[in-house]
PDB file of C-alpha atoms in Angstrom:
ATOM      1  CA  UNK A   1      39.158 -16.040  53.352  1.00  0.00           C
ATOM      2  CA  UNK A   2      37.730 -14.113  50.302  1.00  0.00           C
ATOM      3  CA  UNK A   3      36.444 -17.068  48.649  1.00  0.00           C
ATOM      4  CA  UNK A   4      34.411 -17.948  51.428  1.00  0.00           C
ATOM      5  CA  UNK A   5      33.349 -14.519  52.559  1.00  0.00           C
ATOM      6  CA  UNK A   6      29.750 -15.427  50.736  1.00  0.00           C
ATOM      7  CA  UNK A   7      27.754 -12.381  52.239  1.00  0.00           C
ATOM      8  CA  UNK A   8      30.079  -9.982  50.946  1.00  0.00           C
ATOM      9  CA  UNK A   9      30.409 -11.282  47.281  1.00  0.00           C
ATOM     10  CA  UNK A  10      26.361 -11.338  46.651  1.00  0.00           C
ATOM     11  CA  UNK A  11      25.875  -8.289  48.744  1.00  0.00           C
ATOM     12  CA  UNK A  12      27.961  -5.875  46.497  1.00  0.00           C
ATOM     13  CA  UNK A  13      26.116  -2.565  44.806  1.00  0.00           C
ATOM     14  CA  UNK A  14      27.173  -0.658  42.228  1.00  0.00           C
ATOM     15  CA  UNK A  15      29.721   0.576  41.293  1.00  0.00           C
ATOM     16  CA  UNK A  16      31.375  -2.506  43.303  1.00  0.00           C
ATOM     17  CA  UNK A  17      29.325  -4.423  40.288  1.00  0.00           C
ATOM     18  CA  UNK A  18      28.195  -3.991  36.934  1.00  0.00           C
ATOM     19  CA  UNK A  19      25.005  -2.094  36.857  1.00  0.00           C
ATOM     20  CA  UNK A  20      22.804  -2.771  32.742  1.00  0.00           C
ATOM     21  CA  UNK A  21      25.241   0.171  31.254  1.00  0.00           C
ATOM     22  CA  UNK A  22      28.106  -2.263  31.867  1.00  0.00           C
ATOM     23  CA  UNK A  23      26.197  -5.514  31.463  1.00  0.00           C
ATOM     24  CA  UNK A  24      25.801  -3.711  27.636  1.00  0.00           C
ATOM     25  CA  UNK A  25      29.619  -2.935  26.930  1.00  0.00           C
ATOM     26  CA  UNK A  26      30.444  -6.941  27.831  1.00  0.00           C
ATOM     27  CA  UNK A  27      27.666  -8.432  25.706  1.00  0.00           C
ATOM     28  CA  UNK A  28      28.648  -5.601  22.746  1.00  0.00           C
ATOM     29  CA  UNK A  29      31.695  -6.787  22.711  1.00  0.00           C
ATOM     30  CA  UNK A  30      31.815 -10.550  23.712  1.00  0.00           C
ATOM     31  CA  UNK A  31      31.585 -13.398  21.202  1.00  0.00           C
ATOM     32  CA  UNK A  32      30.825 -16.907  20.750  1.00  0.00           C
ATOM     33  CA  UNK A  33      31.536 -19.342  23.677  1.00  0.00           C
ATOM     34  CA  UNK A  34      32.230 -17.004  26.859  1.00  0.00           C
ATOM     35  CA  UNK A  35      33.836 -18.141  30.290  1.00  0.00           C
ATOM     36  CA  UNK A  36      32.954 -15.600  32.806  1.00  0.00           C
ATOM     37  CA  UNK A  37      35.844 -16.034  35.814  1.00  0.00           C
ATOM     38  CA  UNK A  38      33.965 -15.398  38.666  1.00  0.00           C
ATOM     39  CA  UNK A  39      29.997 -15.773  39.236  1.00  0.00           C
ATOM     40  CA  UNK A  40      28.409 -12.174  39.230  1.00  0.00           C
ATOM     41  CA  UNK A  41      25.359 -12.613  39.132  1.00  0.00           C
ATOM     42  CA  UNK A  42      24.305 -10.252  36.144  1.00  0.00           C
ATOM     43  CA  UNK A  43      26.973 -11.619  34.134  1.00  0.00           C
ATOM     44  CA  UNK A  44      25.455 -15.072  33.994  1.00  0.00           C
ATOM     45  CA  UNK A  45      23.044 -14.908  31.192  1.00  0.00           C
ATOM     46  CA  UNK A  46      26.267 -13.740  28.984  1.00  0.00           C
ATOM     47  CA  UNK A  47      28.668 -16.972  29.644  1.00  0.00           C
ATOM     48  CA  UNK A  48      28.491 -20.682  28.301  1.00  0.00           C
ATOM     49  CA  UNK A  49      30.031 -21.363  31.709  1.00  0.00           C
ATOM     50  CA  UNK A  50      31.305 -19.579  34.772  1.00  0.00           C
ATOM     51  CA  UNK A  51      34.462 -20.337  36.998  1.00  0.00           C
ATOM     52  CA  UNK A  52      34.544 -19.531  40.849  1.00  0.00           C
ATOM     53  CA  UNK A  53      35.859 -21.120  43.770  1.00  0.00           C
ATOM     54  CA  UNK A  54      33.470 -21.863  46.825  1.00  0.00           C
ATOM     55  CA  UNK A  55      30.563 -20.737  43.855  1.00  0.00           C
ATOM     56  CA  UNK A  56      28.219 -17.964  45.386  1.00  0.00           C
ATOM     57  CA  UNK A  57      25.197 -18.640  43.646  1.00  0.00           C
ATOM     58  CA  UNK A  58      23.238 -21.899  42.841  1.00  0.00           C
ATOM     59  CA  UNK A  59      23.274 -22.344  38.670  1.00  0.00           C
ATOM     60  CA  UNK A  60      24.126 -25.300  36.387  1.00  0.00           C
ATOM     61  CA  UNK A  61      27.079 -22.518  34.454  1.00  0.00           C
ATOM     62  CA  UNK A  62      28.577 -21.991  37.954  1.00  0.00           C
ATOM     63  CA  UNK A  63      31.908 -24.751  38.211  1.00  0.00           C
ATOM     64  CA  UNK A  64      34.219 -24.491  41.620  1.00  0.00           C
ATOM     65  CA  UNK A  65      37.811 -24.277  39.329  1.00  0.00           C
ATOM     66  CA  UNK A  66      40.755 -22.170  39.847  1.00  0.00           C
ATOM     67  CA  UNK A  67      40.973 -19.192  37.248  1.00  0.00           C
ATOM     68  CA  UNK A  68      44.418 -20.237  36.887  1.00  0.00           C
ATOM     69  CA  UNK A  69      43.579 -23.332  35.360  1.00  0.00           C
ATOM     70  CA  UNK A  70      42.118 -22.612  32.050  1.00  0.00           C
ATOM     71  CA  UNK A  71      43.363 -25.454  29.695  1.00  0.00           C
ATOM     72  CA  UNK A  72      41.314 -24.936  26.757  1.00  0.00           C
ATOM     73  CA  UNK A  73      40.319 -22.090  24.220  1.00  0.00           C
ATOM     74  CA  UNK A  74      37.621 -20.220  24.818  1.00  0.00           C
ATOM     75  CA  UNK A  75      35.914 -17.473  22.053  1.00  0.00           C
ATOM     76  CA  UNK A  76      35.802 -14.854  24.824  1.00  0.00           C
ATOM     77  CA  UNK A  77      36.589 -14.423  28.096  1.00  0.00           C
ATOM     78  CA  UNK A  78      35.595 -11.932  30.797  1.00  0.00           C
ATOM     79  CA  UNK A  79      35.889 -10.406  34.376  1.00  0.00           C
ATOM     80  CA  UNK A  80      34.096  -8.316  36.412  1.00  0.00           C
ATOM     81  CA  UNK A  81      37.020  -6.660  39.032  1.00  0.00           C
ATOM     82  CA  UNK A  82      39.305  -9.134  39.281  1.00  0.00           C
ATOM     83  CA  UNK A  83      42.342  -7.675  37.917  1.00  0.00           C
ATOM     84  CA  UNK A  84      41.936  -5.789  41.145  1.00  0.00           C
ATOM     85  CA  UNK A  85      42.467  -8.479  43.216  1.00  0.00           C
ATOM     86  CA  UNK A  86      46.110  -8.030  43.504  1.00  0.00           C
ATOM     87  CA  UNK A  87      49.009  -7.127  41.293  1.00  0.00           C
ATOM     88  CA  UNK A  88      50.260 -10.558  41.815  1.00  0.00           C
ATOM     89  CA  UNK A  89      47.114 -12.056  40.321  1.00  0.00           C
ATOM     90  CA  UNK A  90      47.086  -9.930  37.696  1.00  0.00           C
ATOM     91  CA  UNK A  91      50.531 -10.711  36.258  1.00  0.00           C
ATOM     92  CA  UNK A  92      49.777 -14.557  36.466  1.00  0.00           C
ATOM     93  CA  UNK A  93      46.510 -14.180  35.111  1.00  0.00           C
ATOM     94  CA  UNK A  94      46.679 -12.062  32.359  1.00  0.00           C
ATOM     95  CA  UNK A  95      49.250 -14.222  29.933  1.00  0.00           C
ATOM     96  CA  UNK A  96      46.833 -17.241  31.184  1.00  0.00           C
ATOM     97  CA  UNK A  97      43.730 -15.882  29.850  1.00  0.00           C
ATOM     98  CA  UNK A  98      45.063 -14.373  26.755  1.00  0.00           C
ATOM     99  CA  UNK A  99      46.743 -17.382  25.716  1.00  0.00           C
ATOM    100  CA  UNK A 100      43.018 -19.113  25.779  1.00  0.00           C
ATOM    101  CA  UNK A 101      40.493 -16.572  23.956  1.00  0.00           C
ATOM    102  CA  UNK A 102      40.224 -14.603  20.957  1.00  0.00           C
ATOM    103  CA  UNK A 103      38.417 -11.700  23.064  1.00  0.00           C
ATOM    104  CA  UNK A 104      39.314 -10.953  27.186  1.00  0.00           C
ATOM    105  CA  UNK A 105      37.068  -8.272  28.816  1.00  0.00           C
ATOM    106  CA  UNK A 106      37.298  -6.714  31.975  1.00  0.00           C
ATOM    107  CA  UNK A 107      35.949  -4.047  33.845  1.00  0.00           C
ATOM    108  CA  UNK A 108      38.437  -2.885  36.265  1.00  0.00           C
ATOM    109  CA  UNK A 109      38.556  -0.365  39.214  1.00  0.00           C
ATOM    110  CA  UNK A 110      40.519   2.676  39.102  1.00  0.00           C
ATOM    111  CA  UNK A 111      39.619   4.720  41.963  1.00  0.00           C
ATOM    112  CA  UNK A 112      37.107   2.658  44.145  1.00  0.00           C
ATOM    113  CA  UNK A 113      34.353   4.953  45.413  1.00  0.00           C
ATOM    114  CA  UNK A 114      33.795   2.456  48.453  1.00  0.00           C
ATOM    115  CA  UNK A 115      36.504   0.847  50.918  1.00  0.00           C
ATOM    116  CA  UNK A 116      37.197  -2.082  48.950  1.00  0.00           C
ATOM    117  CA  UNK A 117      37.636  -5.319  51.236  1.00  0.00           C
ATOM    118  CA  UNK A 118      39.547  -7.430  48.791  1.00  0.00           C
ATOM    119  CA  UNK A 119      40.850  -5.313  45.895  1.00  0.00           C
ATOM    120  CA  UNK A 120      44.330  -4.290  46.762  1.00  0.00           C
ATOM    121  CA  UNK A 121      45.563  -3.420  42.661  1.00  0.00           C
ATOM    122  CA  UNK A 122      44.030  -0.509  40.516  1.00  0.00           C
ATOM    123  CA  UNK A 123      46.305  -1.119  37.246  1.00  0.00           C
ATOM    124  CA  UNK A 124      45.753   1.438  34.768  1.00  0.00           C
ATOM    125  CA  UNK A 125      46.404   0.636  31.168  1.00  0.00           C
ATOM    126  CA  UNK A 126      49.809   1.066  30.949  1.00  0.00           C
ATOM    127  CA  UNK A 127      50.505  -0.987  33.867  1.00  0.00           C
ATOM    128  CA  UNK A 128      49.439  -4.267  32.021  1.00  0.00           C
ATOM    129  CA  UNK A 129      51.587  -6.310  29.500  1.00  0.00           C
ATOM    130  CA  UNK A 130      50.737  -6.851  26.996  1.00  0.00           C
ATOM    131  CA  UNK A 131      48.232  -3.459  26.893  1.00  0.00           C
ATOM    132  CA  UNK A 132      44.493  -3.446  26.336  1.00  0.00           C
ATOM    133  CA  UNK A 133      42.152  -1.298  24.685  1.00  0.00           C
ATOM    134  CA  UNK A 134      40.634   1.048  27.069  1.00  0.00           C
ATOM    135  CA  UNK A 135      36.981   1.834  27.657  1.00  0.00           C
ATOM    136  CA  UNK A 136      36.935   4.803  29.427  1.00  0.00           C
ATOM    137  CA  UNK A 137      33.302   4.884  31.838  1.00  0.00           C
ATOM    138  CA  UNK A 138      34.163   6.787  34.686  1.00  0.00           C
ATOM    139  CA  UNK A 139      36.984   7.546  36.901  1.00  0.00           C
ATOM    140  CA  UNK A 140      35.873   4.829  38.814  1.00  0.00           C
ATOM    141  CA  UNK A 141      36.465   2.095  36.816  1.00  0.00           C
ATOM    142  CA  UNK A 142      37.136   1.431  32.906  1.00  0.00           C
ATOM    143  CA  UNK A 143      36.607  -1.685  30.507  1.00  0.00           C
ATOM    144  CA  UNK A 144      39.757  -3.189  29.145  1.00  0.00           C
ATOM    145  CA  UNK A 145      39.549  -5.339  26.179  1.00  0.00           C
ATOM    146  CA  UNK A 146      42.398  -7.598  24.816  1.00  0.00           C
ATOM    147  CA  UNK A 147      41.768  -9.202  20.856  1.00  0.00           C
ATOM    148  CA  UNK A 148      43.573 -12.000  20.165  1.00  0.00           C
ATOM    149  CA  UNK A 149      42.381 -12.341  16.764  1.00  0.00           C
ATOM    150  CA  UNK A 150      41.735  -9.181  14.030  1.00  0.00           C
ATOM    151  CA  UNK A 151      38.318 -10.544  12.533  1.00  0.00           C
ATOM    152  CA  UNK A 152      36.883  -9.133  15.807  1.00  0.00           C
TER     153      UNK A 152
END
């Protein structure tokens, strides 16, 4: 199961994770209290607290939860690949996340440059409702970025 498949998760290189470029374009554009959905490892100094099931790393931000069940508002909220995941994901995740933060980030994979194992969805900007602002990096992968709330 992917949550479980522990080697792969901490094993990943870049581009299959965010390398300091990228760590830069979340922290530039994050704000206040930050969930991070997932537990990449570089992310970690950037969230109040981080959501993962079966955790993959040992630290007090780390909680085992379900993305899915964010109940509370958070001042930003981000994702390293996840939208990727699956299509399926995606559209349950998305209204989810943007109902609960004034800022979503995501860095999302266009054209993996590696056989991805897990990631079976490359949605471009178009493909996602409602649509983000785009960060173009490469044509691997671009930064989307939903605001919730103008003063950002």
């Amino acid at each position: 199961m992917m949550n479980n498949d522990v080697d792969y998760w901490v094993n990943l290189t870049w581009p299959a994770c965010p390398n300091e470029d990228d760590y830069k374009v979340f922290e530039t554009h994050i704000k206040g209290e930050t969930l991070l959905l997932g537990s990449t490892k570089l992310l970690l100094p950037l969230c109040s607290e981080a959501w993962d099931l079966n955790p993959k790393y040992e630290n007090k931000k780390i909680k085992n939860k379900d993305w899915l069940d964010i109940d509370r508002r958070w001042d930003s909220i981000i994702l390293d690949g996840g939208l990727s995941l699956s299509k399926e994901l995606t559209d349950r995740l998305l209204p989810v996340i943007i109902e609960h933060c004034d800022i979503f980030i995501s860095r999302s994979f266009l054209n993996p440059s590696w056989e991805p194992k897990y990631a079976t969805y490359f949605p471009r900007k178009q493909d996602l409702t409602p649509q983000p602002q785009e960060i173009i990096i490469n044509k691997v992968y671009s930064f989307y970025i939903w605001k919730n709330n103008k003063q950002f």
